[in-house]
XYZ file of C-alpha atoms in Angstrom:
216
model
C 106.724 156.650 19.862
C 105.420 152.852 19.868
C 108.264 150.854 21.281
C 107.465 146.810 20.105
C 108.650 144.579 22.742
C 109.549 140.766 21.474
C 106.810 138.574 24.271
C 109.212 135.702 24.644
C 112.306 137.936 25.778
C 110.009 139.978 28.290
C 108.461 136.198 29.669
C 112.546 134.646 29.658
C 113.651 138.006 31.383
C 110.590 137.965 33.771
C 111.473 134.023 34.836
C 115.191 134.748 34.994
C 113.807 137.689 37.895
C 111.655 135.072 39.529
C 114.265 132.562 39.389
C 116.975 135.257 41.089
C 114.236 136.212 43.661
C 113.501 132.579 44.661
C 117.107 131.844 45.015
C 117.623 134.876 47.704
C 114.550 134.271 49.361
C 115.567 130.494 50.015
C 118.307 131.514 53.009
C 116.067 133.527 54.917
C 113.120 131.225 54.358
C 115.216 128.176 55.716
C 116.112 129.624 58.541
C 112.443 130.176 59.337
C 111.727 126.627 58.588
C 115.049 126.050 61.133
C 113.843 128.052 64.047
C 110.198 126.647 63.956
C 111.907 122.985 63.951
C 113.619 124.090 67.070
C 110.829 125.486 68.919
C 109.168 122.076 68.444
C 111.707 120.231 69.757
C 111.753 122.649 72.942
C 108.041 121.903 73.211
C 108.573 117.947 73.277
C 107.372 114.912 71.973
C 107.128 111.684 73.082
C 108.315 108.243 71.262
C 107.646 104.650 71.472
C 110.504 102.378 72.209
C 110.952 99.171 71.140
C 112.655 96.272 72.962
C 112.783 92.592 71.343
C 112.677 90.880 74.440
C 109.192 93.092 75.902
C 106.527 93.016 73.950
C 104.351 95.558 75.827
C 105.091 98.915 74.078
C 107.657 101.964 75.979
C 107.824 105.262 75.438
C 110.330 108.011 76.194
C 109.749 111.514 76.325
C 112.269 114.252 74.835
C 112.628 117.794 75.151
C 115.435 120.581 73.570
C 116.413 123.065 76.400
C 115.493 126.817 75.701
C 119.146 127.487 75.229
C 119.255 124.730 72.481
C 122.086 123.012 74.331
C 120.704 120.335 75.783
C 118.492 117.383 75.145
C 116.385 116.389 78.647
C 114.569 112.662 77.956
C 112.932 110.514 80.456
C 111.011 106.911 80.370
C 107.064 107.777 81.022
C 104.156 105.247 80.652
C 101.813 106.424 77.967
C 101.656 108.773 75.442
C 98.841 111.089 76.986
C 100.909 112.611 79.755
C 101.167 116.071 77.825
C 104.321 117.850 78.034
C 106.920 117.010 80.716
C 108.788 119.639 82.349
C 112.308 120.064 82.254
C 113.044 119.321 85.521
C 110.859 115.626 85.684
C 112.708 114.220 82.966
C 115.664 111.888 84.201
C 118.006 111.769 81.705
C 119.965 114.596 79.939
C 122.551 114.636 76.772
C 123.999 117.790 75.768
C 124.187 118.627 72.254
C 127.761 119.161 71.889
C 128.412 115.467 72.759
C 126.308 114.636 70.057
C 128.849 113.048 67.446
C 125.961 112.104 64.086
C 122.002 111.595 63.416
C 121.560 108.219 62.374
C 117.865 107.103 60.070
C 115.989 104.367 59.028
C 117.157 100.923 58.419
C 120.873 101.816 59.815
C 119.687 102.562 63.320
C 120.443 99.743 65.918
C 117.131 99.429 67.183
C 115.701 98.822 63.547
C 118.725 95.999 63.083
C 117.313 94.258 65.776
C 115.606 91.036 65.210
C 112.220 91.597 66.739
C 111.858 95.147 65.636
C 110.787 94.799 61.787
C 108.354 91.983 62.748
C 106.768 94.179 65.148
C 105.672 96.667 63.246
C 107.141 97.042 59.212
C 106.637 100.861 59.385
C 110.100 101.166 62.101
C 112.497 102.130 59.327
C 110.667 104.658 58.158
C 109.790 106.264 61.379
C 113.005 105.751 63.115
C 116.251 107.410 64.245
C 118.968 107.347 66.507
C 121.477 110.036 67.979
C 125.578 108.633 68.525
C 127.214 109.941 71.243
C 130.279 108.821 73.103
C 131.863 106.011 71.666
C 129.716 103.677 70.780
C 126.274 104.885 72.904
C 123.021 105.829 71.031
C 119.586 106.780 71.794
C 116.881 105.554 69.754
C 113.904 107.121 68.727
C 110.611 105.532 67.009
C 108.416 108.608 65.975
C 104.783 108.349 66.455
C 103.982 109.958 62.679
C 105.629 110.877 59.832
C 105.475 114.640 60.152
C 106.813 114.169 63.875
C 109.925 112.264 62.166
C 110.367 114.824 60.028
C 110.199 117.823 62.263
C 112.722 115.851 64.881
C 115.334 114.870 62.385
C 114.748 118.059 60.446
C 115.793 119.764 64.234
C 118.760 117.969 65.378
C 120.302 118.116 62.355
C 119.986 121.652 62.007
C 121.500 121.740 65.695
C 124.221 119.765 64.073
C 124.662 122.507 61.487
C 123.308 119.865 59.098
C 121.337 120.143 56.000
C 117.000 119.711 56.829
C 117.017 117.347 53.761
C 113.173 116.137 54.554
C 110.377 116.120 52.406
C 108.252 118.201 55.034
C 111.424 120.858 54.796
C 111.433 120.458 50.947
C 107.614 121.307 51.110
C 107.275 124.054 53.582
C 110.473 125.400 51.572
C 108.643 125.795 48.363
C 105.035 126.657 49.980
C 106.705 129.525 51.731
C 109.069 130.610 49.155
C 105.997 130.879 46.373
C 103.995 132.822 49.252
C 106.481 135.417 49.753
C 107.324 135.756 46.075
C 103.033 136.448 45.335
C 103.666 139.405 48.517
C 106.078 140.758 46.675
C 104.580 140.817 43.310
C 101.578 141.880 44.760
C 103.593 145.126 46.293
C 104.827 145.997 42.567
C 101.376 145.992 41.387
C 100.271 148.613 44.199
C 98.191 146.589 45.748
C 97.603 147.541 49.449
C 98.738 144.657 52.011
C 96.706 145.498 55.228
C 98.810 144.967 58.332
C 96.109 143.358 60.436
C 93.488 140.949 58.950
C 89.642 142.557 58.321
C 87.071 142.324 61.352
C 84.780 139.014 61.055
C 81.332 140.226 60.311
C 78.581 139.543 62.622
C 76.556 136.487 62.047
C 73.211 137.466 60.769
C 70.201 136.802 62.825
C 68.561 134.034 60.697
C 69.452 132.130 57.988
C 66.238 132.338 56.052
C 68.062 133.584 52.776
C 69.610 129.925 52.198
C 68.354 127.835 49.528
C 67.203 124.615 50.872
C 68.191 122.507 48.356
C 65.635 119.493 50.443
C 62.562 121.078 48.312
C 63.944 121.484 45.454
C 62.238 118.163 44.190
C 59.058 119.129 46.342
């Protein structure tokens, strides 16, 4: 028996499934997106500082303990020392006595007179953590993606939202991925566990076109 199926309810059905699939993938995906975040901040980076009254550039140097408890930071001199051990870093500030994440225009440092005439990319590059009463410590990332991955981290240590556009990205990029795997999987295609062997290089390359003599 021929059954006719109507193409527009099959394509609305099939996006409503796609649509249901991307919502329960999103959990699991941004937790991935959380722990990588974290590892980076275990690894380290290191920020400039900036002081009105010097004008020779700072830098600090922060690290996330393994445990993801505390937050070891230290003044250094440049920003080609490589990463700092736990143990040569000054300074520590456990998470729990963080009280808020603070970005952009509303950190102290940015407020600061000197700062924006310094350098007019500050606000978008910095951020300061609250703690105590009325302490902070301020942060000016080197790059974009660095700001991103740092505030993306201590917020989810915060049990914040990662609200940044790098999160927002990676979100969707892996999301789509895993959605194609799965689709893939339906059609019977075979997924192989390890990637194929690189093939040898061949021994000459006289079976390029040299595209030099083609006007010879």
């Amino acid at each position: 028996m021929f059954v006719c199926f109507d193409i527009h309810v099959v394509t609305n059905l099939f996006c409503l499934h796609l649509r249901e699939l991307r919502e329960r993938l999103q959990p699991e995906v941004s937790e991935l997106i959380k722990q990588q975040r974290l590892n980076r901040l275990c690894e380290g980076a290191c920020f400039r500082k900036i002081s009105a009254r010097r004008r020779q550039d700072k830098f600090i140097y922060c690290r996330l303990s393994p445990n993801h408890k505390v937050l070891h930071y230290g003044d250094v001199e440049d920003l080609s020392q490589g990463q700092i051990p736990h143990e040569s870093l000054q300074e520590k500030l456990t998470v729990e006595d963080i009280k808020t994440l603070i970005t952009g225009k509303d950190c102290p440092h940015v407020k600061e007179k000197g700062a924006l005439k310094q350098n007019k990319e500050v606000p978008e590059l910095a951020f300061s953590i609250l703690y105590e009463s009325d302490e902070y410590l301020n942060f000016i990332a080197p790059d974009k993606y660095e700001y991103c991955i740092w505030t993306d981290g201590l917020n989810a240590l915060l049990g914040k939202e990662m609200t940044s556009e790098l999160t927002k990205s990676d979100m969707d990029t892996l999301v789509t991925m895993e959605i194609k795997l799965r689709l893939l999987d339906l059609e019977n295609v075979q997924i192989p566990d390890v990637p194929p062997p690189i093939p040898k290089e061949p021994k000459d390359y006289d079976f390029v076109y040299d595209y030099s003599q083609q006007h010879a």
